[in-house]
Coordinates of C-alpha atoms and ligand atoms in Angstrom, one line a residue:
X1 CA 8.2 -27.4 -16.3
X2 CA 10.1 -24.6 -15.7
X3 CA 10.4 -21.9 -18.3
X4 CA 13.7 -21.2 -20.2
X5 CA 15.1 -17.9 -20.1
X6 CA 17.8 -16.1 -22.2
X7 CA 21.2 -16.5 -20.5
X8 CA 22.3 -13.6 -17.8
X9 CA 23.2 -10.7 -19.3
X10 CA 22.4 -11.5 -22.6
X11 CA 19.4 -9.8 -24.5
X12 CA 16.6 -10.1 -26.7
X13 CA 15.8 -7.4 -29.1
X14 CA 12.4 -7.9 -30.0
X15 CA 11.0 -5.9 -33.0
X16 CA 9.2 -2.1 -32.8
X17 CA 10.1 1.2 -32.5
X18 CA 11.0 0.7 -28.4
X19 CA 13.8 -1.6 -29.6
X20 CA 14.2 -3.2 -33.0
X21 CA 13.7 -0.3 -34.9
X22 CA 16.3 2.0 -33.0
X23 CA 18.7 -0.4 -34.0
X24 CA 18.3 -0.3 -37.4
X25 CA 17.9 3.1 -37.6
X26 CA 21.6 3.3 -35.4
X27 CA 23.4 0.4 -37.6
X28 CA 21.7 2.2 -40.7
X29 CA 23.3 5.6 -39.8
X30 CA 26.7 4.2 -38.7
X31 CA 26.7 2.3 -42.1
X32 CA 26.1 5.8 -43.8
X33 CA 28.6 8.2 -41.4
X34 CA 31.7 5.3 -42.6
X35 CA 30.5 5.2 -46.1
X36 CA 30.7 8.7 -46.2
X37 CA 33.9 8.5 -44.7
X38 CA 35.5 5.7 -47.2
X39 CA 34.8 2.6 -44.9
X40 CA 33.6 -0.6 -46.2
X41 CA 32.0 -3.1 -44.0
X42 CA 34.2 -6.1 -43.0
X43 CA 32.5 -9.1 -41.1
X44 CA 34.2 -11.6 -39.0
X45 CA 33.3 -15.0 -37.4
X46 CA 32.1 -14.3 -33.7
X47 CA 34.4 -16.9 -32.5
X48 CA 38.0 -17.1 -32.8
X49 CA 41.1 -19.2 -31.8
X50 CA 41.5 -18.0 -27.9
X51 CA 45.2 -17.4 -29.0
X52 CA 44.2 -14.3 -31.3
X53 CA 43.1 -12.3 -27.9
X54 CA 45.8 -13.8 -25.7
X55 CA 48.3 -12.2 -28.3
X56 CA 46.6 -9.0 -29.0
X57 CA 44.3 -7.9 -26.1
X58 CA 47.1 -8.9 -23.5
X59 CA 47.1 -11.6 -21.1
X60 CA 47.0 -9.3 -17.8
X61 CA 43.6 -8.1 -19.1
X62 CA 40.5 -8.2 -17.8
X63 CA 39.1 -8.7 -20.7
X64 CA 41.3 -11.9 -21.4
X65 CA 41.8 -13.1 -17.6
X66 CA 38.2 -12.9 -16.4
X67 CA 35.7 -12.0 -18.9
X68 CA 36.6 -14.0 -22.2
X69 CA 34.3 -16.9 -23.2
X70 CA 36.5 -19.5 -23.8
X71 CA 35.7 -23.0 -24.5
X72 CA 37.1 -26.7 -26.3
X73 CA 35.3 -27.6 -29.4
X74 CA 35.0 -31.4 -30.2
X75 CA 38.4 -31.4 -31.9
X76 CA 39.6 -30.2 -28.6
X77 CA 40.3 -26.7 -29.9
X78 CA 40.9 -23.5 -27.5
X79 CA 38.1 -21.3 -28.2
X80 CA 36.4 -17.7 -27.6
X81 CA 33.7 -16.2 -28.4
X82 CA 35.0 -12.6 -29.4
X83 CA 35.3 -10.1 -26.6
X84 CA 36.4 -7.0 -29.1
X85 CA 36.5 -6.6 -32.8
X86 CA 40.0 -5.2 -33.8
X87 CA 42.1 -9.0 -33.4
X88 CA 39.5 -10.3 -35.4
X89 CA 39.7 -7.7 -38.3
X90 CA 43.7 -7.3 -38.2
X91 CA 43.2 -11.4 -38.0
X92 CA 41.4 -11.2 -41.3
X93 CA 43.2 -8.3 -42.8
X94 CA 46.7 -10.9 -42.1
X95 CA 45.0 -14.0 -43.1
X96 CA 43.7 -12.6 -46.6
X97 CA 47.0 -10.8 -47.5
X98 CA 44.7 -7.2 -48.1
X99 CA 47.4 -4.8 -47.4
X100 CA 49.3 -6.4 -50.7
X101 CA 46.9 -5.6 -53.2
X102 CA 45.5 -2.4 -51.2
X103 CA 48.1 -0.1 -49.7
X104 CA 45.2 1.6 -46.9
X105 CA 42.5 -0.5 -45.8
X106 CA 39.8 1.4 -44.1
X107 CA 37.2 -1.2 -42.4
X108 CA 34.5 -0.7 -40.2
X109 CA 32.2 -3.7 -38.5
X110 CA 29.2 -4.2 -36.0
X111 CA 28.2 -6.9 -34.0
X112 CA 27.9 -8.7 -31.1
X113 CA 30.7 -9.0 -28.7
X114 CA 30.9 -11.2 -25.4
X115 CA 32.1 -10.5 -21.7
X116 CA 31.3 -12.6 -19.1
X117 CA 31.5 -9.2 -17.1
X118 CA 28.5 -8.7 -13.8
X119 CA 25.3 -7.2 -16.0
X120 CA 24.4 -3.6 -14.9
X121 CA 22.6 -0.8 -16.9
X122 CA 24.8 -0.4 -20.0
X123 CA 26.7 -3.9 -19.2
X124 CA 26.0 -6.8 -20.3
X125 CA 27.3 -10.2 -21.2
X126 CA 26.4 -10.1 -25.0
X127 CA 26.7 -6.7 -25.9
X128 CA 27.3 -5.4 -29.8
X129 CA 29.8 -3.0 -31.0
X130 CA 30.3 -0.3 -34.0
X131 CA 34.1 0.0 -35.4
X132 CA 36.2 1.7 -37.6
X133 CA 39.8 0.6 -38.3
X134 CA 42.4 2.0 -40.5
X135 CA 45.4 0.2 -41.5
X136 CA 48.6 1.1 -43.5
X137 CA 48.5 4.8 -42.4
X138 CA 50.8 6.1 -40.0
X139 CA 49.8 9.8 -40.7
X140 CA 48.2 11.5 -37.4
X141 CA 45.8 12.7 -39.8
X142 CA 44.3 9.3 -39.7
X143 CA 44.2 9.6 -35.7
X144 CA 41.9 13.2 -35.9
X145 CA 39.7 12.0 -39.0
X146 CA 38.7 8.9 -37.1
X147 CA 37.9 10.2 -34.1
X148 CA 36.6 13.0 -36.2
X149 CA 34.1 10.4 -37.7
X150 CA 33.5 8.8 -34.0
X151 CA 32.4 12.5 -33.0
X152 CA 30.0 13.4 -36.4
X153 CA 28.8 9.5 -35.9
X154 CA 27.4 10.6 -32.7
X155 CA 26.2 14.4 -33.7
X156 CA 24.2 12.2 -36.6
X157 CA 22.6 10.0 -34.4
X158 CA 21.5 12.8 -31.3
X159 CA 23.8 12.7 -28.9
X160 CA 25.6 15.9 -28.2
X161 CA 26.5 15.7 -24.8
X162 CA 30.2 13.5 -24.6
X163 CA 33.4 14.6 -23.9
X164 CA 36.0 13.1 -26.4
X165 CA 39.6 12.8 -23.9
X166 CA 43.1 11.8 -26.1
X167 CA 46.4 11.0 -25.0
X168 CA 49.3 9.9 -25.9
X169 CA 51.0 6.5 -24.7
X170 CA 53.8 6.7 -27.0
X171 CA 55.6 4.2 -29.2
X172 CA 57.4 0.7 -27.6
X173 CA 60.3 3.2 -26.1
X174 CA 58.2 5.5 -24.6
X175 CA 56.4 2.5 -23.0
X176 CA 59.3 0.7 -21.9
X177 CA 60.3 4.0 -20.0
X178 CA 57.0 4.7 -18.7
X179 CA 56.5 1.3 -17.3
X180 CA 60.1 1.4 -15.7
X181 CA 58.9 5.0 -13.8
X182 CA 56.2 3.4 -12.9
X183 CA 57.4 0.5 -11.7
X184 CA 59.8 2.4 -9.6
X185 CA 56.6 5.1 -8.2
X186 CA 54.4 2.1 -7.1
X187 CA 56.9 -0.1 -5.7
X188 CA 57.8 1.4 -2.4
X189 CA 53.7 1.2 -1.7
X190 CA 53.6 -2.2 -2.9
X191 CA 51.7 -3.4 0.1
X192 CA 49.6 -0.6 0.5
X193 CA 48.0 -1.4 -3.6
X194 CA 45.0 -3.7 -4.0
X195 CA 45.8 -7.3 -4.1
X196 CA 44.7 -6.4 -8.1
X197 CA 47.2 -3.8 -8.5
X198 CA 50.3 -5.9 -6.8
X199 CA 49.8 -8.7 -9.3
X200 CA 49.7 -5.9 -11.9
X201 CA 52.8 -4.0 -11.0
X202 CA 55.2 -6.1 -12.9
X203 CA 53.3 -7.9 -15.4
X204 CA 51.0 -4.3 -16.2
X205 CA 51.8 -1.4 -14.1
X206 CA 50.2 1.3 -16.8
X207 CA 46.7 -0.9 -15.7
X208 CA 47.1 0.3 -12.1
X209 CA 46.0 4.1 -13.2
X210 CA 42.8 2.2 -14.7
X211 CA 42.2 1.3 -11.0
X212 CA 39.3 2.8 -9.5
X213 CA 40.3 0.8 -6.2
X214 CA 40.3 3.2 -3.0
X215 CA 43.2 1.8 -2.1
X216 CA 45.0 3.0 -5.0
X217 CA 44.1 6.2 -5.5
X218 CA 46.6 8.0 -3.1
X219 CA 49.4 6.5 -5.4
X220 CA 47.9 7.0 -8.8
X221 CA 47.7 11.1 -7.6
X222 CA 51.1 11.3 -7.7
X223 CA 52.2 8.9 -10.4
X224 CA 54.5 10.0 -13.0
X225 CA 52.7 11.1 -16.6
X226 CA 53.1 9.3 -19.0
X227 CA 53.5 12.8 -21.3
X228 CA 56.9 13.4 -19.7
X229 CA 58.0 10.2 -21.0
X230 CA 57.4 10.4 -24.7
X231 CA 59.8 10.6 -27.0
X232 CA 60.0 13.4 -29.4
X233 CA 58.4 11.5 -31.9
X234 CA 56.1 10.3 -30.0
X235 CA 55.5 13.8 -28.9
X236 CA 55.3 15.7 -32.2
X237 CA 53.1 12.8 -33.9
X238 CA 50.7 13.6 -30.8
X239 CA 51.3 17.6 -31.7
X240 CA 49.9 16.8 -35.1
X241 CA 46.7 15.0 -33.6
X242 CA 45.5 17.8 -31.4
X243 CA 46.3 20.4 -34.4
X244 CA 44.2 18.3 -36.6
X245 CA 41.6 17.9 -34.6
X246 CA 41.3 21.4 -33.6
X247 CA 41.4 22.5 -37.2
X248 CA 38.2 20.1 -37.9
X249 CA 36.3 21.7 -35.1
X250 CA 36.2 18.6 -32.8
X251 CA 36.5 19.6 -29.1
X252 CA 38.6 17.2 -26.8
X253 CA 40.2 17.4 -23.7
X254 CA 43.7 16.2 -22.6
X255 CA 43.5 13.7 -20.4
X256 CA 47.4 12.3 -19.4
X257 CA 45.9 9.5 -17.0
X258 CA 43.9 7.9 -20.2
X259 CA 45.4 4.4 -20.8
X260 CA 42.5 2.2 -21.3
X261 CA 42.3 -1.3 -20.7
X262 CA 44.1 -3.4 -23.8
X263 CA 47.2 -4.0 -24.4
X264 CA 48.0 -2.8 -28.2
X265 CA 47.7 0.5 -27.8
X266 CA 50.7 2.9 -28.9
X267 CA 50.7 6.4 -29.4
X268 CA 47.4 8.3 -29.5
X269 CA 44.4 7.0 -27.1
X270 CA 40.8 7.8 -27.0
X271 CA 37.8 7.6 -25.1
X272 CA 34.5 9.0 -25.6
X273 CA 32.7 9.6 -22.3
X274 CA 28.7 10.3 -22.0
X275 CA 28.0 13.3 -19.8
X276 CA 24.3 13.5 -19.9
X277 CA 23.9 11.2 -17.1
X278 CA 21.7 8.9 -18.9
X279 CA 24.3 6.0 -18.4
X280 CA 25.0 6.4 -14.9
X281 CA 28.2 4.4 -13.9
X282 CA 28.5 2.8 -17.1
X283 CA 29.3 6.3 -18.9
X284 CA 32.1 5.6 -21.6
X285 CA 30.2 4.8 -24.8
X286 CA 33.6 3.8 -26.6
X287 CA 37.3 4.8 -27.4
X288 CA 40.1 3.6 -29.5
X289 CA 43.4 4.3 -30.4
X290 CA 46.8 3.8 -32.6
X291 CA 47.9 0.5 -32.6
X292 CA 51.1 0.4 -34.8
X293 CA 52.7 -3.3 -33.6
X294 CA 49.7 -5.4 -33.8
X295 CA 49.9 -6.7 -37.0
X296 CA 53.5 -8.1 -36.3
X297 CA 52.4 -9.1 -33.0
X298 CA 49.8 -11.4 -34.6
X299 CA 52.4 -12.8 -37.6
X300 CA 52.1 -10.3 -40.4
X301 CA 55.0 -10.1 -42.9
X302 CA 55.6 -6.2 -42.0
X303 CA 54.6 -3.9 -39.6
X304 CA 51.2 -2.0 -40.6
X305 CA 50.5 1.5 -38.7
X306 CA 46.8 1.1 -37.4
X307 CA 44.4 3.0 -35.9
X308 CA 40.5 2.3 -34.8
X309 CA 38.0 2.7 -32.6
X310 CA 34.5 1.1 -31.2
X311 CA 31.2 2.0 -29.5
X312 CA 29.2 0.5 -27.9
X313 CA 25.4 0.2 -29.6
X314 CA 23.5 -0.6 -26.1
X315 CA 24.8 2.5 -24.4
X316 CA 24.4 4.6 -27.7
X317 CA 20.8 4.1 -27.4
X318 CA 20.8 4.9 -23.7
X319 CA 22.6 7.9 -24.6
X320 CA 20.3 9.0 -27.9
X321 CA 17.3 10.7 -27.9
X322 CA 14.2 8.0 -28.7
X323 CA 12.8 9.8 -32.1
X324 CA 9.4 9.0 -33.3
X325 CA 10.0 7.2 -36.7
X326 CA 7.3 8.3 -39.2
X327 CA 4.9 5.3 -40.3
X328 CA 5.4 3.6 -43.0
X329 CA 3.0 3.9 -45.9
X330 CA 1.2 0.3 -46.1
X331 CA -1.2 -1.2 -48.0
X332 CA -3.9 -3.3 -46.8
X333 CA -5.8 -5.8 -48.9
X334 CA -9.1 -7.5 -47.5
X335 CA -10.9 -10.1 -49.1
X336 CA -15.0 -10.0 -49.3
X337 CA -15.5 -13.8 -49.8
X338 CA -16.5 -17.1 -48.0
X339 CA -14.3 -19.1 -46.1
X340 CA -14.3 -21.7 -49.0
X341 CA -13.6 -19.1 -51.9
X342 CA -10.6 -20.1 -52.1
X343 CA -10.0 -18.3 -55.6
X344 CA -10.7 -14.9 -54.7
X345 CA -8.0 -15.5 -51.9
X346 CA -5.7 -16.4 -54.4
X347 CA -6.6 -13.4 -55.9
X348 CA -5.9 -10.8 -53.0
X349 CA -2.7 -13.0 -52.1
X350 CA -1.7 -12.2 -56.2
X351 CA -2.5 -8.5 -55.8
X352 CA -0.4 -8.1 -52.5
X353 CA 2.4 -10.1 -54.1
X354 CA 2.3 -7.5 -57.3
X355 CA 2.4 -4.6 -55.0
X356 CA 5.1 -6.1 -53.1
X357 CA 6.4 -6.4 -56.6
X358 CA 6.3 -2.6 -57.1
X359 CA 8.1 -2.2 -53.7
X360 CA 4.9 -1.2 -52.1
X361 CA 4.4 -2.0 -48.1
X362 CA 1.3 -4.9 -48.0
X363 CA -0.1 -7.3 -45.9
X364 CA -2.6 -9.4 -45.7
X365 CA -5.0 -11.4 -42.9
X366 CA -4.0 -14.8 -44.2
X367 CA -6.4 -15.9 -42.4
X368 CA -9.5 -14.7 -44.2
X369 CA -11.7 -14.1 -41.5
X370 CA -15.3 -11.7 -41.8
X371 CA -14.3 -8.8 -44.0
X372 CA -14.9 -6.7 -40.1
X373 CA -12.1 -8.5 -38.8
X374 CA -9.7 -8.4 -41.8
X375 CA -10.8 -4.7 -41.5
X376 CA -10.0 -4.2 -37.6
X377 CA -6.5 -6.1 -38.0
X378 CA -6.0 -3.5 -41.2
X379 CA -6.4 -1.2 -38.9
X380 CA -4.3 -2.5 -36.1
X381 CA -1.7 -2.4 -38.6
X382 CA -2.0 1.0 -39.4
X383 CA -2.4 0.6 -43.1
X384 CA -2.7 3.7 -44.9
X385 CA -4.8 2.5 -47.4
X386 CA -6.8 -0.6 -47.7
X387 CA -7.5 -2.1 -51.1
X388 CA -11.4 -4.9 -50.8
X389 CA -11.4 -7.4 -53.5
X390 CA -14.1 -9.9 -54.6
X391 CA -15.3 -11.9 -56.9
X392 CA -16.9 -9.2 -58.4
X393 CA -13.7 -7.1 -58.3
X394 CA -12.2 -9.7 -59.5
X395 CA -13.9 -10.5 -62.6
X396 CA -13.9 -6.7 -63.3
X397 CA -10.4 -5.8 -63.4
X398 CA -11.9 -3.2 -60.4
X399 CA -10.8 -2.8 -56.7
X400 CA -12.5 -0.7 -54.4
X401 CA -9.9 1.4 -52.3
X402 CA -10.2 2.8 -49.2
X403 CA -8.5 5.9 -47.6
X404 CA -8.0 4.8 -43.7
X405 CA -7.1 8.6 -43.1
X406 CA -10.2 10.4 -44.1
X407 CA -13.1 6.9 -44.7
X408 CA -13.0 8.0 -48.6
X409 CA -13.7 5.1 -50.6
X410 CA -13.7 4.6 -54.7
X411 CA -13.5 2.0 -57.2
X412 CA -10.2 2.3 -59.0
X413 CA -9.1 -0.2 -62.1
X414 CA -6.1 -2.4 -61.4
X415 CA -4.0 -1.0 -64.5
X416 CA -4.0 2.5 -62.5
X417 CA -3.4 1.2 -59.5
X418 CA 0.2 1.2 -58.7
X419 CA -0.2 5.0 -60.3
X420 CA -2.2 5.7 -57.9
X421 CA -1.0 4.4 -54.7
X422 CA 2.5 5.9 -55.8
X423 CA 0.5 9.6 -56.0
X424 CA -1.1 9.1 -52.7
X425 CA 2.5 7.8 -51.5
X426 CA 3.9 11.4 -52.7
X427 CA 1.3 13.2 -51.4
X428 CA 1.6 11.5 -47.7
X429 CA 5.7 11.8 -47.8
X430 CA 5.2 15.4 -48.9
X431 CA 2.3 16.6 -45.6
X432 CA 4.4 14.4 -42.9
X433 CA 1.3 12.6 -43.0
X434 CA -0.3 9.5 -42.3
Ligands
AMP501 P1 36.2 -1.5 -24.9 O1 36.5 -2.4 -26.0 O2 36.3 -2.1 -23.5 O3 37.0 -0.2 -25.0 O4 34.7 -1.1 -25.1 C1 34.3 -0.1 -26.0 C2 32.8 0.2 -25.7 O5 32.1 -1.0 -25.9 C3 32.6 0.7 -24.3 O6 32.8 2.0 -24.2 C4 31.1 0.3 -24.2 O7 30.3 1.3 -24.9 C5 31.0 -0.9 -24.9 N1 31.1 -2.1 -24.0 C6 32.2 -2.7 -23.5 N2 31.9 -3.7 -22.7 C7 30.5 -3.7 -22.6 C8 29.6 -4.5 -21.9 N3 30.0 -5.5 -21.1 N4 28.3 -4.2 -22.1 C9 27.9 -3.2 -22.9 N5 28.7 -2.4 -23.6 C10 30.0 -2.7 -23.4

């Protein structure tokens, strides 16, 4: 029989410090870096309506033309799995009413995400996402702090070498403009565009300077910027970005071709770009932007400023250095008993459960082998201390303790125990050691 495999481009993340434990460490500190920055954590089905990204993300996507999941549930129901987390959360923040009882909302989320896009390094079909979003704050305050708190997010976790790029794609006049001077640049070379860019040129024409098409790149040299078209608004609320950002000491680069790929955007864009060469093609590790019209577009009752961002957690850990964690300190207790003695395993299964109790690290070789092997698997384990119990032990309120760091070994009574292991857990935090 042939073995089953994961789907394409989706992964396992199998415990340890190679994989599991990176993550945790990375969702910990993103968890921390929003707290700190007055975001609470919102969660959101992975699977939505297919409507919800039609209407936000923007139908001449790629995202919503060729990547999304979609798929009819047994009531016959349109379907898809989530390719981005920001219609989901403004979704949410509609569907619950938030922004009645709360006049800013500042939410942040991670999780996994789905493009049926062709798996490379750093692309994949499942792939998982960290996000901030404010709503109900129109200030271009709100535009520097976030990105502020993208940047210090990535400082925390090791990675020092990105270049943050804004612009500015203005509000629905400045777009309407810009799409018109487009329109009008691109046409007369119609023919000479990539099939992709023709179809694009009426329905999306801003997508064309996404292209990185051959074909188009002539064209897209000499487009029209998009900086020449914003209105003075537009222009002073982007002003106020750059001045804000300056003042908090986070360096960016102005970068008037930046338009990225979804369609809410308004006003100030952002994309975070890797440039140690660890990611290779795949090199943006996230962006954002303003998106002041989504929450009407999706149905709400008024229009909510927005602004938000996301990363992406696979290429974060391409990008980050790999840090040794320091070992846990665990306790190790070994039964000295025959395989029928069933009470003295009760005993040692008590003990670890009392330590457990006490928030101490213990495990146990459940399956009560020679005291060598409970040993060697103690060892495996690194424990840092390993606690032998017997009847004897047993009967006299004694355990003998063993320090796996030095081979010291002494008998120590169970009502000092927990004093003790929390001395020798001091002492261990405090040297660096085990
Ligand atoms: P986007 O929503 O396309 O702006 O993506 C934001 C970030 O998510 C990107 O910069 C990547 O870090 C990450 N990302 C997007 N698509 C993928 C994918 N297919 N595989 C891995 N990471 C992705």
């Amino acid at each position: 029989m042939a073995t089953l495999q994961a789907v394409t481009g989706m992964n396992d993340l199998l415990p340890g410090d190679g994989q599991g434990a990176r993550w945790q460490r990375l969702e910990a500190a993103f968890r921390e870096t929003c707290g700190r920055y007055g975001f609470q954590e919102v969660r959101t089905p992975l699977c939505e309506y297919a409507e919800l990204f039609h209407r936000s993300v923007g139908e001449a996507t790629d995202i919503v033309e060729k990547e999304m999941y979609t798929f009819d549930d047994r009531g016959n129901r349109r379907l898809a799995l989530r390719p981005e987390g920001t219609a989901s959360a403004v979704r949410a923040a509609i569907e619950h009413s938030v922004l009645a009882r709360e006049t800013v909302v500042r939410w942040c989320y991670l999780g996994a995400m789905f493009r049926a896009e062709r798996p490379a390094k750093g692309r994949y079909r499942q792939f998982h996402q960290v996000g901030a979003e404010v709503y109900g704050d129109d200030s271009p305050a709100v535009d520097a702090e976030v990105i502020d708190l993208a940047s210090s997010f990535l400082q925390g976790i090791g990675i020092t070498k990105f270049t943050v790029r804004v612009n500015s794609l203005g509000g629905a006049e400045t777009r309407a403009r810009y799409r018109d001077a487009l329109i009008a640049h691109f046409a007369p070379h119609r023919d000479a565009l990539s099939p992709e860019s023709q179809s694009r040129l009426e329905r999306n024409p801003l997508r064309i300077l996404d292209s990185k098409d051959p074909r188009d790149l002539p064209f897209k040299a000499g487009a029209p910027s998009i900086v020449d078209a914003l209105t003075d608004e537009d222009r002073a609320h982007f002003e106020r970005v750059k001045e804000f950002l300056t003042a908090l000491g986070t360096p960016f680069v102005v970068d008037p071709s930046l338009v990225r790929g979804l369609d809410y955007y308004t006003r100030t864009v952002f994309e975070i770009v890797d440039t140690s060469g660890a990611l290779g093609a795949q090199d943006a590790l996230g962006g954002g932007g303003r998106y002041d019209q989504l929450f009407t577009e999706l149905g709400a009752p008024k229009p909510v400023p927005a602004f938000g961002f996301a990363l992406g957690i696979e290429r974060l850990l391409l990008a980050a250095p790999v840090t040794e964690e320091k070992k846990p300190f665990r306790v190790a207790v070994v039964a000295v008993a025959k395989p029928d003695e069933h009470a003295t395993h009760a005993g040692v299964l008590g003990l670890a459960r009392e330590l457990r109790t006490h928030g101490v690290e213990t495990v146990v070789d459940t399956r009560f082998g020679s005291m060598k092997s409970q040993m060697r698997r103690a060892n495996d384990l690194a424990a840092t201390v390993v606690l032998v119990l017997g009847s004897n032990e047993l009967a006299s309120g004694q355990v003998s303790m063993k320090l796996m760091a030095t081979g010291e070994q002494r008998s120590v009574a169970r009502a000092s125990l927990l004093d003790e292991l929390a001395q020798l857990q001091r002492a261990a935090a405090a040297t660096g050691a085990p």
